[in-house]
Amino acid sequence: MDTSENSHLAPTAEFDPSAGGAGSLTRSWATHWNKTPERPCLFFGPGETLSYGELEAASRRAASRLHGTGLVAGDRILLSSANCAHLVIAHIACLRLGLVVVPTNTAYREAEVRHVVADARPRAALVDDPQRGLWIQSANDRIHVVSPDLPLPDAPTPELDIAAPNDPALIGYTSGTTGRPKGAVLSHQNLLSSVESLRLAWRWTSDDRLILTLPLFHMHGLGVGLHGTLHAGASAVVLSGFEPDSLFDAIAENEATLFFGVPTHYHRLIESTRVEELARLRLCVSGSAPLPADLHTRFEARTGQRIVERYGMTETVMLVSNPIEGERRPGSVGLPLPGVEMRLVGDPGEIEVRGPNVFTGYWERPEANAEAFRADGFFRTGDLGELDDAGYLTITGRARELLISGGYNVYPREVEEALGEHSGITECAVVGTPSREWGDTITAYVVTRPEDSITAEGIRDFLAPRLAPYKHPRIVHHIQALPRNALGKVQKHRLDDGRVLDEEPA
Ligand code: MLC
Ligand code: AMP
């Protein structure tokens, strides 16, 4: 079924992927810092506020310093930092200069960081942790590593904001289907058209103020929260992490109107005695993982907020969302965003998408691109879905092996490979145990040598230098042997609650 002719969240005629001819993210943002420089833009903490005009000046200075080190448009630069004003200014500066930003999770361990460095070959890196800086430099000592506050000499300002719509702006690392993480190359046009479609669909205006606790190294916080705020000429309160009381305080102190979170956030918020304080927000949005329908319903009962669930990916930015006006269906991700064409192919139906928001391809991976794109330009998401008569999409599963814990993707194969390096583990399989808080709790079934007694703690210690902590199995089950079919393929569906289920009768 093809929804290209079906209902969208805003009349398609209203949608202009170039956002009125801006063509690049930073030229769209420039309209706001030129027209309303005095408007508050970003709040970081007491006394740490930037107006649009101050953001322009700070990012201009940062861009000049970066240029002074020899960086030029088209160079790749790795950014890995907790949320702070310096990171935001540096990110904007990179885009203004035409650099290609490679956002990198701060939880990554040495092997994960080295992979991104080897694959993306950045010329520079901005990191807030000296240890991570050392890892980067030990992978390639020609990379210029500095902290995000850019302690560099001031330099003359080059021409800024000249990136063309098709110039790359970001390379987001994601495993997609299988294998080592691949870089999804997103152009200015891709990123701009997606925030333009969100501006229309969510009626995002300059009066909105977002509470942004999501990390700025993934699409949700960066490509939706930060870019969307600047595109709408709106403002955001950027917090360094998620903690319910700080969030409620920030909403009250800053008269916020928007909150974007992953389901884990909503699960924790509803446990708080202060959850009713969310009633004053104009809009709460959930994404990155499935929002349980009962959490949606309980949230509405407590706060009056009908959470808008939406669906997106690193490769495509945002694709589908429940509407602002009209029914917001618990358990469904809604209707295609303006500009997004969507179809389901096969049975069960794989979600395929096309549109100005869809990335240009994986960085230096022709085989992966050949597999991911159809001849007519549709991208295979690897997610399975169903459409109802009104065109609402429900995600029913995934064609690829992917777990999502607290909004972070975890690929079982990557964890299995790391566990496989343990001399005491002869074979293992990683699956998800359903969890109300995390979505999937990473769970390992291990077969160990009889003489080895390996505890969950021991496994975590072993994985500590190898994998980011959110990928570590929280539950470990010891079994005698993995269930396999006649061809020797592991049958993960028979691993259940610590036991190996009997083979289904033929
Ligand atoms: C933290 N921990 C996790 C975890 N996050 N474990 C499993 N899954 C996670 N997601 C672990 C830490 O390693 C640590 O373990 C312990 O929890 C406490 O760490 P913390 O940093 O204090 O955690 P907390 O702040 O509570 O983090 C939870 C969270 C965070 C939900 C706030 O995970 C988060 O920000 N998630 C959002 C991820 C996100 O932005 N995803 C968007 C991807 S883009 P220990 O053992 O050391 O105590 C995308 C596209 C789209 O998907 O559609 O949006
Ligand atoms: P990432 O590669 O980190 O961008 O993660 C993208 C994946 O997150 C998608 O392919 C989906 O599997 C999943 N995802 C995002 N939003 C939702 C949602 N609302 N419901 C279910 N899965 C989602």
Coordinates of C-alpha atoms in Angstrom, one line a residue, residues 217-410:
F217 CA 24.9 13.4 19.7
H218 CA 21.8 11.6 18.3
M219 CA 19.1 12.6 15.9
H220 CA 16.4 13.1 18.4
G221 CA 18.2 15.7 20.5
L222 CA 20.2 17.3 17.7
G223 CA 18.3 16.9 14.4
V224 CA 14.8 17.5 16.0
G225 CA 15.3 19.3 19.3
L226 CA 18.2 21.8 18.5
H227 CA 17.8 22.2 14.8
G228 CA 14.0 22.4 15.0
T229 CA 14.2 25.1 17.7
L230 CA 16.6 27.3 15.6
H231 CA 14.6 26.8 12.5
A232 CA 11.3 27.9 14.1
G233 CA 13.0 30.9 15.7
A234 CA 12.0 29.4 19.0
S235 CA 13.9 28.9 22.2
A236 CA 15.1 25.9 24.3
V237 CA 16.3 25.2 27.8
V238 CA 19.2 22.8 27.4
L239 CA 19.8 20.6 30.4
S240 CA 22.9 18.4 30.8
G241 CA 20.8 15.3 31.5
F242 CA 17.5 13.9 32.6
E243 CA 16.3 14.1 36.1
P244 CA 12.5 14.6 36.8
D245 CA 12.7 17.3 39.5
S246 CA 15.2 19.4 37.5
L247 CA 12.9 19.0 34.5
F248 CA 9.8 20.2 36.5
D249 CA 11.8 23.1 37.9
A250 CA 13.0 24.1 34.4
I251 CA 9.5 24.0 33.0
A252 CA 8.2 26.3 35.8
E253 CA 11.1 28.7 35.8
N254 CA 11.3 29.1 32.0
E255 CA 7.6 28.9 31.1
A256 CA 8.4 26.1 28.7
T257 CA 5.8 24.9 26.2
L258 CA 7.4 21.7 24.7
F259 CA 9.0 18.5 25.9
F260 CA 10.5 15.8 23.6
G261 CA 11.5 12.5 25.2
V262 CA 12.0 8.7 24.8
P263 CA 9.5 6.3 26.4
T264 CA 11.9 5.8 29.3
H265 CA 11.5 9.5 30.2
Y266 CA 7.7 9.2 30.2
H267 CA 7.9 6.1 32.3
R268 CA 10.0 7.9 34.9
L269 CA 7.9 11.1 34.8
I270 CA 4.7 9.3 35.5
E271 CA 6.2 7.8 38.6
S272 CA 6.8 11.3 40.0
T273 CA 4.4 13.0 42.4
R274 CA 4.9 16.2 40.3
V275 CA 3.8 14.7 37.0
E276 CA 0.7 17.0 36.9
E277 CA 3.1 19.9 36.4
L278 CA 3.4 18.8 32.8
A279 CA -0.2 19.9 32.2
R280 CA 1.0 23.4 31.4
L281 CA 3.0 22.3 28.3
R282 CA 1.5 22.9 24.9
L283 CA 3.0 19.6 23.5
C284 CA 4.7 16.5 24.7
V285 CA 6.3 14.3 22.0
S286 CA 7.7 10.8 22.3
G287 CA 9.9 8.9 19.9
S288 CA 13.0 6.7 19.3
A289 CA 11.3 3.6 20.6
P290 CA 7.7 2.3 21.0
L291 CA 5.6 4.2 23.5
P292 CA 3.4 1.6 25.3
A293 CA -0.3 2.4 24.6
D294 CA -1.1 2.0 28.3
L295 CA 1.5 4.6 29.2
H296 CA 0.0 7.0 26.7
T297 CA -3.4 6.5 28.3
R298 CA -2.2 6.7 31.9
F299 CA -0.3 9.9 31.0
E300 CA -3.4 11.5 29.6
A301 CA -5.4 10.6 32.7
R302 CA -2.8 12.2 35.0
T303 CA -1.8 15.3 33.0
G304 CA -4.3 15.8 30.3
Q305 CA -1.4 15.6 27.8
R306 CA -2.1 13.4 24.8
I307 CA 1.5 12.5 24.0
V308 CA 2.3 12.9 20.3
E309 CA 4.2 9.8 19.3
R310 CA 6.3 10.0 16.2
Y311 CA 8.7 7.8 14.3
G312 CA 12.1 8.6 12.8
M313 CA 15.6 7.3 12.1
T314 CA 19.1 8.6 11.9
E315 CA 19.0 8.0 8.1
T316 CA 15.8 9.9 7.5
V317 CA 15.3 12.3 10.4
M318 CA 11.6 12.3 11.0
L319 CA 9.1 10.3 9.0
V320 CA 5.7 9.9 10.6
S321 CA 3.8 11.6 13.5
N322 CA 0.5 11.7 15.2
P323 CA -1.4 14.9 14.5
I324 CA -1.7 18.1 16.6
E325 CA -5.3 18.5 15.5
G326 CA -7.2 15.2 15.2
E327 CA -6.8 11.9 16.8
R328 CA -3.5 10.9 18.5
R329 CA -3.7 7.2 18.6
P330 CA -2.1 5.3 21.4
G331 CA 0.1 2.5 20.0
S332 CA 0.3 4.2 16.5
V333 CA 3.0 6.5 15.2
G334 CA 0.5 8.4 13.1
L335 CA 0.6 9.8 9.5
P336 CA 3.4 10.6 7.2
L337 CA 5.0 14.0 7.7
P338 CA 4.8 16.6 4.9
G339 CA 7.1 15.6 2.0
V340 CA 7.4 12.0 3.1
E341 CA 6.2 9.2 0.8
M342 CA 5.7 5.9 2.5
R343 CA 4.8 2.4 1.4
L344 CA 4.7 -1.1 2.9
V345 CA 6.3 -3.8 0.9
G346 CA 6.0 -7.5 1.4
D347 CA 4.2 -9.5 4.1
P348 CA 4.8 -8.6 6.9
G349 CA 5.2 -5.1 5.3
E350 CA 8.5 -3.4 5.5
I351 CA 8.3 0.3 5.8
E352 CA 9.9 2.1 2.8
V353 CA 10.2 5.8 2.5
R354 CA 11.3 8.5 0.1
G355 CA 11.5 12.3 0.4
P356 CA 13.8 15.3 0.7
N357 CA 14.5 14.2 4.3
V358 CA 16.0 10.8 3.3
F359 CA 19.8 10.7 3.6
T360 CA 22.0 10.5 0.5
G361 CA 23.6 7.2 1.4
Y362 CA 26.0 5.4 3.8
W363 CA 29.6 6.9 3.8
E364 CA 31.8 4.8 1.5
R365 CA 29.5 1.8 1.6
P366 CA 28.3 1.1 -2.0
E367 CA 27.1 -2.5 -1.1
A368 CA 25.1 -1.3 1.8
N369 CA 23.6 1.5 -0.3
A370 CA 22.7 -1.0 -3.1
E371 CA 20.9 -3.1 -0.5
A372 CA 19.2 -0.2 1.4
F373 CA 17.8 1.7 -1.6
R374 CA 15.3 0.5 -4.2
A375 CA 15.8 1.5 -7.9
D376 CA 13.0 4.1 -7.6
G377 CA 14.7 5.8 -4.7
F378 CA 12.7 4.4 -1.8
F379 CA 14.8 3.6 1.3
R380 CA 14.2 0.3 3.2
T381 CA 13.9 1.2 6.9
G382 CA 14.1 -2.4 8.2
D383 CA 11.0 -1.6 10.3
L384 CA 7.8 -3.6 9.8
G385 CA 4.4 -1.9 9.9
E386 CA 0.7 -1.9 9.3
L387 CA -1.6 0.8 8.1
D388 CA -5.2 1.2 9.1
D389 CA -8.0 2.6 6.9
A390 CA -7.3 6.2 8.1
G391 CA -3.6 5.8 7.1
Y392 CA -2.2 5.6 10.6
L393 CA 1.0 3.5 10.8
T394 CA 1.6 1.0 13.6
I395 CA 5.1 -0.4 13.9
T396 CA 4.7 -4.1 14.4
G397 CA 8.3 -5.3 14.5
R398 CA 11.7 -5.1 12.8
A399 CA 13.1 -7.0 9.9
R400 CA 16.6 -6.6 11.4
E401 CA 17.9 -7.7 14.7
L402 CA 17.8 -4.5 16.8
L403 CA 17.1 -3.9 20.5
I404 CA 16.2 -0.5 21.9
S405 CA 17.1 0.3 25.5
G406 CA 16.1 3.7 26.8
G407 CA 16.1 5.0 23.2
Y408 CA 19.5 3.8 22.4
N409 CA 19.9 1.1 19.7
V410 CA 21.7 -2.0 20.6

